[in-house]
Coordinates of C-alpha atoms in Angstrom, one line a residue:
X1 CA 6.4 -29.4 -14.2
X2 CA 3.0 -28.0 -13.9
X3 CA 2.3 -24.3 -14.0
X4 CA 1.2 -22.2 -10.5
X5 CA -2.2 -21.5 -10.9
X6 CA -2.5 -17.6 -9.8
X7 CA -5.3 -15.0 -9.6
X8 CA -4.3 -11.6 -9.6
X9 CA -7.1 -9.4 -7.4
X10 CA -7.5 -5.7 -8.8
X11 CA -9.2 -2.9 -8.4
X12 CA -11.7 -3.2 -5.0
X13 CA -13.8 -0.7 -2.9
X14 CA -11.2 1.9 -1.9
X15 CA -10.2 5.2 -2.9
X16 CA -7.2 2.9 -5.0
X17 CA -9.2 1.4 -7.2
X18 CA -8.0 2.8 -10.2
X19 CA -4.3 2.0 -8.6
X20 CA -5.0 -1.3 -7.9
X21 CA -6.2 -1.8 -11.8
X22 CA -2.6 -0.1 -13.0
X23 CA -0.9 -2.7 -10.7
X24 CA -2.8 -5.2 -11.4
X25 CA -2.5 -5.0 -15.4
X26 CA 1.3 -4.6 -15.0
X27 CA 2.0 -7.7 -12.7
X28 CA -0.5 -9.9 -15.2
X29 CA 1.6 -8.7 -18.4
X30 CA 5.0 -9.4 -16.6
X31 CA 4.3 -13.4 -15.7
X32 CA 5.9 -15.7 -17.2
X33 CA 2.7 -18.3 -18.7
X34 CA 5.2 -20.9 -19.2
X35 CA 4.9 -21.0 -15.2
X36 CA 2.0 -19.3 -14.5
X37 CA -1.6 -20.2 -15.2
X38 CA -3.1 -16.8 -14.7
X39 CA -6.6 -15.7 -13.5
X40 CA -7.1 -12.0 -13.0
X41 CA -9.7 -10.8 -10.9
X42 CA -11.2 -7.4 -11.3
X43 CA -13.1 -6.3 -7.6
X44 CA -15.6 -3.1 -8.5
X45 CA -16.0 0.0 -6.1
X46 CA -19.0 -1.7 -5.5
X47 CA -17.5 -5.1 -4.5
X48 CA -19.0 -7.2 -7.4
X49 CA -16.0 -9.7 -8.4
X50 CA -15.7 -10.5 -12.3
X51 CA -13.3 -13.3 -13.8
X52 CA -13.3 -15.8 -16.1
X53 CA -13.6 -19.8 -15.8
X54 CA -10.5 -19.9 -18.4
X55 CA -7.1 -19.1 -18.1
X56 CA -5.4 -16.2 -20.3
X57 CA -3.9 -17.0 -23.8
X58 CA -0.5 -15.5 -24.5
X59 CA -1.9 -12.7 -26.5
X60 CA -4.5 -11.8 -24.0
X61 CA -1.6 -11.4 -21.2
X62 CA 0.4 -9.5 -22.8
X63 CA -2.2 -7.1 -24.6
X64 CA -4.4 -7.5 -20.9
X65 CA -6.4 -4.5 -19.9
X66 CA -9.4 -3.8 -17.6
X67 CA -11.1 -4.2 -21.1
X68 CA -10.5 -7.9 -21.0
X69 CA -13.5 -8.2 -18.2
X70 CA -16.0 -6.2 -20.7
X71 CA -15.0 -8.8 -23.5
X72 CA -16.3 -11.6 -22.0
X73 CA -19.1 -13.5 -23.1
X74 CA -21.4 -16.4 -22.6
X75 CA -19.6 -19.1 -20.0
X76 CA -16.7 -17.4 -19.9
X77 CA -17.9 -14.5 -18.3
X78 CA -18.7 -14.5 -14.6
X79 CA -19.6 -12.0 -12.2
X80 CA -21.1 -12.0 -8.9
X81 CA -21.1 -10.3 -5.8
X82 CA -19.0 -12.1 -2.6
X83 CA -18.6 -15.3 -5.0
X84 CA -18.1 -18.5 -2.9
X85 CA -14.9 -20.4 -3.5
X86 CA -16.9 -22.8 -5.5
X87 CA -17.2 -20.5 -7.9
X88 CA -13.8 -19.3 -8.3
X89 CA -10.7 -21.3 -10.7
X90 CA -9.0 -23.5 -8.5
X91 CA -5.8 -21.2 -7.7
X92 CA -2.6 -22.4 -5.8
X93 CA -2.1 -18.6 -4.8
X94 CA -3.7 -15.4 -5.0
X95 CA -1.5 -12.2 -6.4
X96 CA -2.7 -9.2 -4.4
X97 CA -2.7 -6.2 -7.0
X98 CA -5.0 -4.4 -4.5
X99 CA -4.6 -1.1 -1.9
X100 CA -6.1 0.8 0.5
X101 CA -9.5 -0.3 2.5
X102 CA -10.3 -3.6 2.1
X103 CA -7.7 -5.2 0.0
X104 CA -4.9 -4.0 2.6
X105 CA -6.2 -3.9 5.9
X106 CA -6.7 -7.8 6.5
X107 CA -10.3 -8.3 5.2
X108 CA -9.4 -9.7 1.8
X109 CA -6.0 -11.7 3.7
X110 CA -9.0 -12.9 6.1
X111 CA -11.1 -14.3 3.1
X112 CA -8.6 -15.8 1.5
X113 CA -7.3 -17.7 4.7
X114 CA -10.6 -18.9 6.0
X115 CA -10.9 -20.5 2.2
X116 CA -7.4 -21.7 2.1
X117 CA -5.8 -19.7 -0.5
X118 CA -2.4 -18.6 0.0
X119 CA -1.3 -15.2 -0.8
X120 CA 0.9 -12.8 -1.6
X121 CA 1.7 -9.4 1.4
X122 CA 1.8 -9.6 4.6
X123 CA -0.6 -11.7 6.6
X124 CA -4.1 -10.7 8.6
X125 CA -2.4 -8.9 11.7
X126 CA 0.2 -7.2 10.1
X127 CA -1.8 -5.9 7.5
X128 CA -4.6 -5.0 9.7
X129 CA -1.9 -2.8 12.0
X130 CA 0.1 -1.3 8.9
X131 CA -2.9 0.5 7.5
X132 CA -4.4 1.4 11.1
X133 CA -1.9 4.5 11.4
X134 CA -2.4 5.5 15.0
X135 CA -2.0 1.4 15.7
X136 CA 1.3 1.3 13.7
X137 CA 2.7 4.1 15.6
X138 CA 1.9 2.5 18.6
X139 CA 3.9 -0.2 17.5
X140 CA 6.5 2.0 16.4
X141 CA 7.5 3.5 19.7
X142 CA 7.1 0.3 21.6
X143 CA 9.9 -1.3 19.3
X144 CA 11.8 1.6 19.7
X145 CA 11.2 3.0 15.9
X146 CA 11.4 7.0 15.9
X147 CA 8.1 8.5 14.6
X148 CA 7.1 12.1 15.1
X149 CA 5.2 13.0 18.1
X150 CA 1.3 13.1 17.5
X151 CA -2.2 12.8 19.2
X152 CA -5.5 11.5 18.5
X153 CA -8.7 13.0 18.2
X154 CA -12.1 11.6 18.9
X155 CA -15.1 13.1 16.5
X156 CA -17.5 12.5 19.8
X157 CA -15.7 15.1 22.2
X158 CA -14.3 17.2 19.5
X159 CA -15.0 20.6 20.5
X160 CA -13.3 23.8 19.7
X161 CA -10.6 23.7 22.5
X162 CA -9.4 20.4 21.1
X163 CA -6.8 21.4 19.0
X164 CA -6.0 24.1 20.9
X165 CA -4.3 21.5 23.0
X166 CA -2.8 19.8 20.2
X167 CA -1.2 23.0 18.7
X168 CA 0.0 23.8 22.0
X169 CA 1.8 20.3 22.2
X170 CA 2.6 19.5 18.8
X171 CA 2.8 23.1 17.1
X172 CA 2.0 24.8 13.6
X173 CA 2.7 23.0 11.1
X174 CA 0.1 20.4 11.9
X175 CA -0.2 17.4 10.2
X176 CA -4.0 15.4 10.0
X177 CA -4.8 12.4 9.2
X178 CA -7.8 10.1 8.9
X179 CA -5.9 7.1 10.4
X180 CA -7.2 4.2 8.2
X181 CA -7.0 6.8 4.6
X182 CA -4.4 5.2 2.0
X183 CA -2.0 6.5 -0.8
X184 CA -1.9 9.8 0.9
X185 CA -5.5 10.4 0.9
X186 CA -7.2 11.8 3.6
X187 CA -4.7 14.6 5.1
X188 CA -3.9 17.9 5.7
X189 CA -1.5 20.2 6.5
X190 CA -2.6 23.5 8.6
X191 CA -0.7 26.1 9.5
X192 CA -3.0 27.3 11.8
X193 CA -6.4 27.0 13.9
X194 CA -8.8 28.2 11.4
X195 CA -7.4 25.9 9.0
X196 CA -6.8 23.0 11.3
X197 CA -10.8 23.2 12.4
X198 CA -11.7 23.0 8.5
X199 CA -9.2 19.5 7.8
X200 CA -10.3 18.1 10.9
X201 CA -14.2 18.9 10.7
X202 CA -13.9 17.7 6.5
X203 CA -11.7 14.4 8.1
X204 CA -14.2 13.6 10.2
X205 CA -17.0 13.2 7.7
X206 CA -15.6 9.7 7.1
X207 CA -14.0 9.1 10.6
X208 CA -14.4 8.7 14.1
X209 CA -10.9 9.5 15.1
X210 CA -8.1 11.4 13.7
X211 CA -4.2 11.6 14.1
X212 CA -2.5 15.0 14.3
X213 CA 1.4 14.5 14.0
X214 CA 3.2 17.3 14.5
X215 CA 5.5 17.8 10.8
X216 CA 8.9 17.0 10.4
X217 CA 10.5 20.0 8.2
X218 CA 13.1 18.3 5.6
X219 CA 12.7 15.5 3.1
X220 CA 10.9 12.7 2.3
X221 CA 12.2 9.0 1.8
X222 CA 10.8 5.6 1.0
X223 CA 12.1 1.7 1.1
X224 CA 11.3 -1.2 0.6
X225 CA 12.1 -4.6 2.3
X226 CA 12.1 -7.7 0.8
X227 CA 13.0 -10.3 3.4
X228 CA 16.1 -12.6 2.7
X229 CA 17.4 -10.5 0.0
X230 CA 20.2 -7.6 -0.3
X231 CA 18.6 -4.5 1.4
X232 CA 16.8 -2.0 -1.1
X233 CA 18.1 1.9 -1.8
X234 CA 16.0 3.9 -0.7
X235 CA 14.1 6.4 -2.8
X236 CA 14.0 10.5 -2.2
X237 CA 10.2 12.5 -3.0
X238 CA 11.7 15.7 -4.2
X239 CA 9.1 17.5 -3.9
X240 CA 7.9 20.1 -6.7
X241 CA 4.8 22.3 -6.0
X242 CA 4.0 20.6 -3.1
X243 CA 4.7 20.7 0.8
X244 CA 4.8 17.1 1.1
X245 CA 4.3 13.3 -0.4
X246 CA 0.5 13.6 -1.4
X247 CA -2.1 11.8 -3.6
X248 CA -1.6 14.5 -6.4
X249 CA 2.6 14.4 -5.6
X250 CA 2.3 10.7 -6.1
X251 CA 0.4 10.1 -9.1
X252 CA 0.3 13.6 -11.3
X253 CA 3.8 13.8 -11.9
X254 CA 4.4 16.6 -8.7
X255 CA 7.3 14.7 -7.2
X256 CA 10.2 13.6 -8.3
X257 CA 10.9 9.9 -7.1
X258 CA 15.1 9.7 -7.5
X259 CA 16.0 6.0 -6.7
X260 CA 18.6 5.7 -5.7
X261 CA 18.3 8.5 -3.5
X262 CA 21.5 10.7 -3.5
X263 CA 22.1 9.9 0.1
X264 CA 24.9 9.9 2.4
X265 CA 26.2 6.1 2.9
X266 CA 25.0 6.3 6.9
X267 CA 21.9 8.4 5.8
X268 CA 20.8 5.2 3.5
X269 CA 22.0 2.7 6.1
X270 CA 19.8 4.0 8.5
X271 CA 16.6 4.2 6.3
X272 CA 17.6 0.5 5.1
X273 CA 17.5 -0.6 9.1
X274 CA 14.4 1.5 9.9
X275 CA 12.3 -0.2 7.2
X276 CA 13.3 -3.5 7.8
X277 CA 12.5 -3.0 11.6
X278 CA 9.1 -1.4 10.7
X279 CA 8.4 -4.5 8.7
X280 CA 9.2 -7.3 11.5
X281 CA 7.6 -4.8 14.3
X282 CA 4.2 -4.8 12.6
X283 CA 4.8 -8.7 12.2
X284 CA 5.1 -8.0 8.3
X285 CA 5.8 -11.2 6.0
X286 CA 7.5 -11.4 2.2
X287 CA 7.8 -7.6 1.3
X288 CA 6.7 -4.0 2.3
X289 CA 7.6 -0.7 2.2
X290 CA 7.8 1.9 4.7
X291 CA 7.5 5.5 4.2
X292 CA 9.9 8.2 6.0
X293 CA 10.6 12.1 6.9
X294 CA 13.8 13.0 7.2
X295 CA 14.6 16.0 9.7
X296 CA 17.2 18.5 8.7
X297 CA 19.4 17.4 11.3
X298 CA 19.4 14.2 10.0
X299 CA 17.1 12.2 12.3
X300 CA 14.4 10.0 10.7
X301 CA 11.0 9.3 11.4
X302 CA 8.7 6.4 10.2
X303 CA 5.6 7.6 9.1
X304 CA 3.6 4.4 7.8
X305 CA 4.2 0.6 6.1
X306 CA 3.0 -0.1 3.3
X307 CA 1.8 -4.1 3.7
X308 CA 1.0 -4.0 -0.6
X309 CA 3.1 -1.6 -1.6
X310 CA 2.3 -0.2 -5.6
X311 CA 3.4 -2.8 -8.4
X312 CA 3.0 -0.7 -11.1
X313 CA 5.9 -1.4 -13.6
X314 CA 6.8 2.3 -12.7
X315 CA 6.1 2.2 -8.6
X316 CA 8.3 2.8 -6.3
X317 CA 9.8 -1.0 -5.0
X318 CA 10.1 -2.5 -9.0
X319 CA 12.3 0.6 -9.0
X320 CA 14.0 -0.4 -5.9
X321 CA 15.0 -4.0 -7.3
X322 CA 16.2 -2.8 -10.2
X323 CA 19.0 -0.8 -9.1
X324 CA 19.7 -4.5 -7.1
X325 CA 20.0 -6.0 -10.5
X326 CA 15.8 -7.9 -10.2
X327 CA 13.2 -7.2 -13.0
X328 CA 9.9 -6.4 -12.7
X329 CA 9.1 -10.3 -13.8
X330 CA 11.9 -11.4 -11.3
X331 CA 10.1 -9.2 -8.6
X332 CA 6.9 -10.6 -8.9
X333 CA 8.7 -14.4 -9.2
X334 CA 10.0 -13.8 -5.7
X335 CA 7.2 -12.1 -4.6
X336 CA 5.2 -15.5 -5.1
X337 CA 8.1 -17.7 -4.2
X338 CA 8.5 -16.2 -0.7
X339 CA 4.5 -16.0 -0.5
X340 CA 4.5 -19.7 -0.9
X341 CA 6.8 -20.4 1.6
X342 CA 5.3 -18.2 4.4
X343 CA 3.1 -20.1 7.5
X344 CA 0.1 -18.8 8.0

């Protein structure tokens, strides 16, 4: 039988970057090359692609780093900005190792579909709506998906009596968010006027709009979905020095990700429906993950979907299939599997 040929995209122009690389490396050193023909892709910050026109020997998959891109020489190195598809190895699907802006909001999906490339993650839409996260919430109430109460604010009539009507709506705490920011970047917590005008006036440096959302005191829960397959536990953020599931939280060891969480049997039920309507309310495809607060009397709120959630060996959903009994290598099998079978 011959072998799937895959390119694995890393890295890109977002904030993630250095996440997408971690991903990236781990899902390239998990595939099996006795199926696999693998072709990773590293995407700079400045959106200059870099690959090379032969596939990866066994030793250079399992030793792979970012590294691998630097060692290349003569023909086998090749680099260029917003390469035609030409240029690229003939690929039966692409692997998306890639977050945040760009490589999860439907631009690289919209690529990859206009040259006929299958891929992993939800599709154009779905990923387009997922990381818009004033559009998602729209979406959530219209399905009938709790999500805490919030408003949006323009940059062009922001003046100072603008969130004095928030706070009288929505309260102190006050959560703010640049709508489009990823992996917990761009927000803010205030816990009062002074400090809201100083997130908000910071936020809108790189936006035009903003979502304040008024904060759910309690805990802090992801899951995953996976369609077709046994529903995933969930996963508790304990939080350690921090108010809530941050950038810092996430990847400099201040939260404590417990999967799986130490629920209640209805508690993780609920979450387990909640992400799995998310998914099919944004129009998701294959897998995603969707983030939630959990009040302390009980009620949940969806806060965002992930459309390309992390697949670092150590990320959240790998731990999620492994308490259902699927490896990391068996995760990204599937991943590609269901990809393949997906309509466009």
């Amino acid at each position: 039988m011959s072998r799937l040929r895959v390119l694995v995209l890393m890295g890109g122009p977002s904030t993630e970057h250095d996440v997408s690389v971690v991903s990236g490396t781990g899902v390239v050193r998990a595939m099996n090359p006795e199926r696999y023909n693998i072709h990773p892709v590293l995407i700079d910050k400045d959106g200059t692609w870099h690959w090379s026109a032969r596939e990866l020997s066994p030793y250079q998959k399992d030793n792979f780093s970012v590294n691998y891109f630097r060692s290349l020489e003569g023909t086998a190195a090749c680099t260029k900005k917003s390469p035609a598809l030409s240029e690229l190895p003939a690929a039966d699907i692409a692997f998306l190792a890639l977050h945040g802006k760009w490589g999860e909001d439907g631009h690289i999906q919209a690529l990859l579909e206009n040259w006929g490339i299958p891929y992993t993650g939800c599709g154009l839409l779905a990923s387009a709506l997922a990381m818009d996260k004033i559009k998602s919430k729209e979406i959530y109430r219209a399905n009938g998906i709790p999500t805490p109460p919030y408003r949006v604010i323009w940059k062009h009539d922001f003046t100072g009596d603008t969130l004095v009507s928030v706070a009288d709506e929505l309260g102190f705490p006050l959560v703010i968010k640049d709508p489009l920011g990823g992996s917990s970047i761009g927000i803010g917590i205030a816990k009062n006027l002074d400090e809201a005008g100083k997130i908000a006036q910071d936020l809108f440096k790189d936006s035009n709009r903003l979502l304040c959302e008024k904060f759910i005191a309690g805990g802090e829960a992801s899951c995953g979905y996976i369609e077709g397959e046994k529903p995933l536990p969930p996963t508790e953020m304990r939080m350690t020095t921090r108010e809530y599931f941050d950038f810092e939280a996430k990847y400099n060891g201040e939260c404590q990700e417990v999967t799986p969480a130490e629920f209640p049997a209805e508690l993780t039920a609920r979450i387990q429906e909640l992400a799995k309507n998310a998914h099919f309310a944004l129009g998701g495809a294959g897998y995603s993950r969707t983030d939630v607060r959990i009040a302390k009397d009980g009620q949940i709120y969806a806060i965002e979907t992930n459309t390309l959630p992390g697949m670092t060996p150590t990320s959240i959903l790998p731990a999620q299939a492994a308490c259902n009994g699927i490896t990391y290598s068996q995760l990204i099998d599937m991943i590609i599997d269901k990809s393949l079978a997906i309509k466009r």
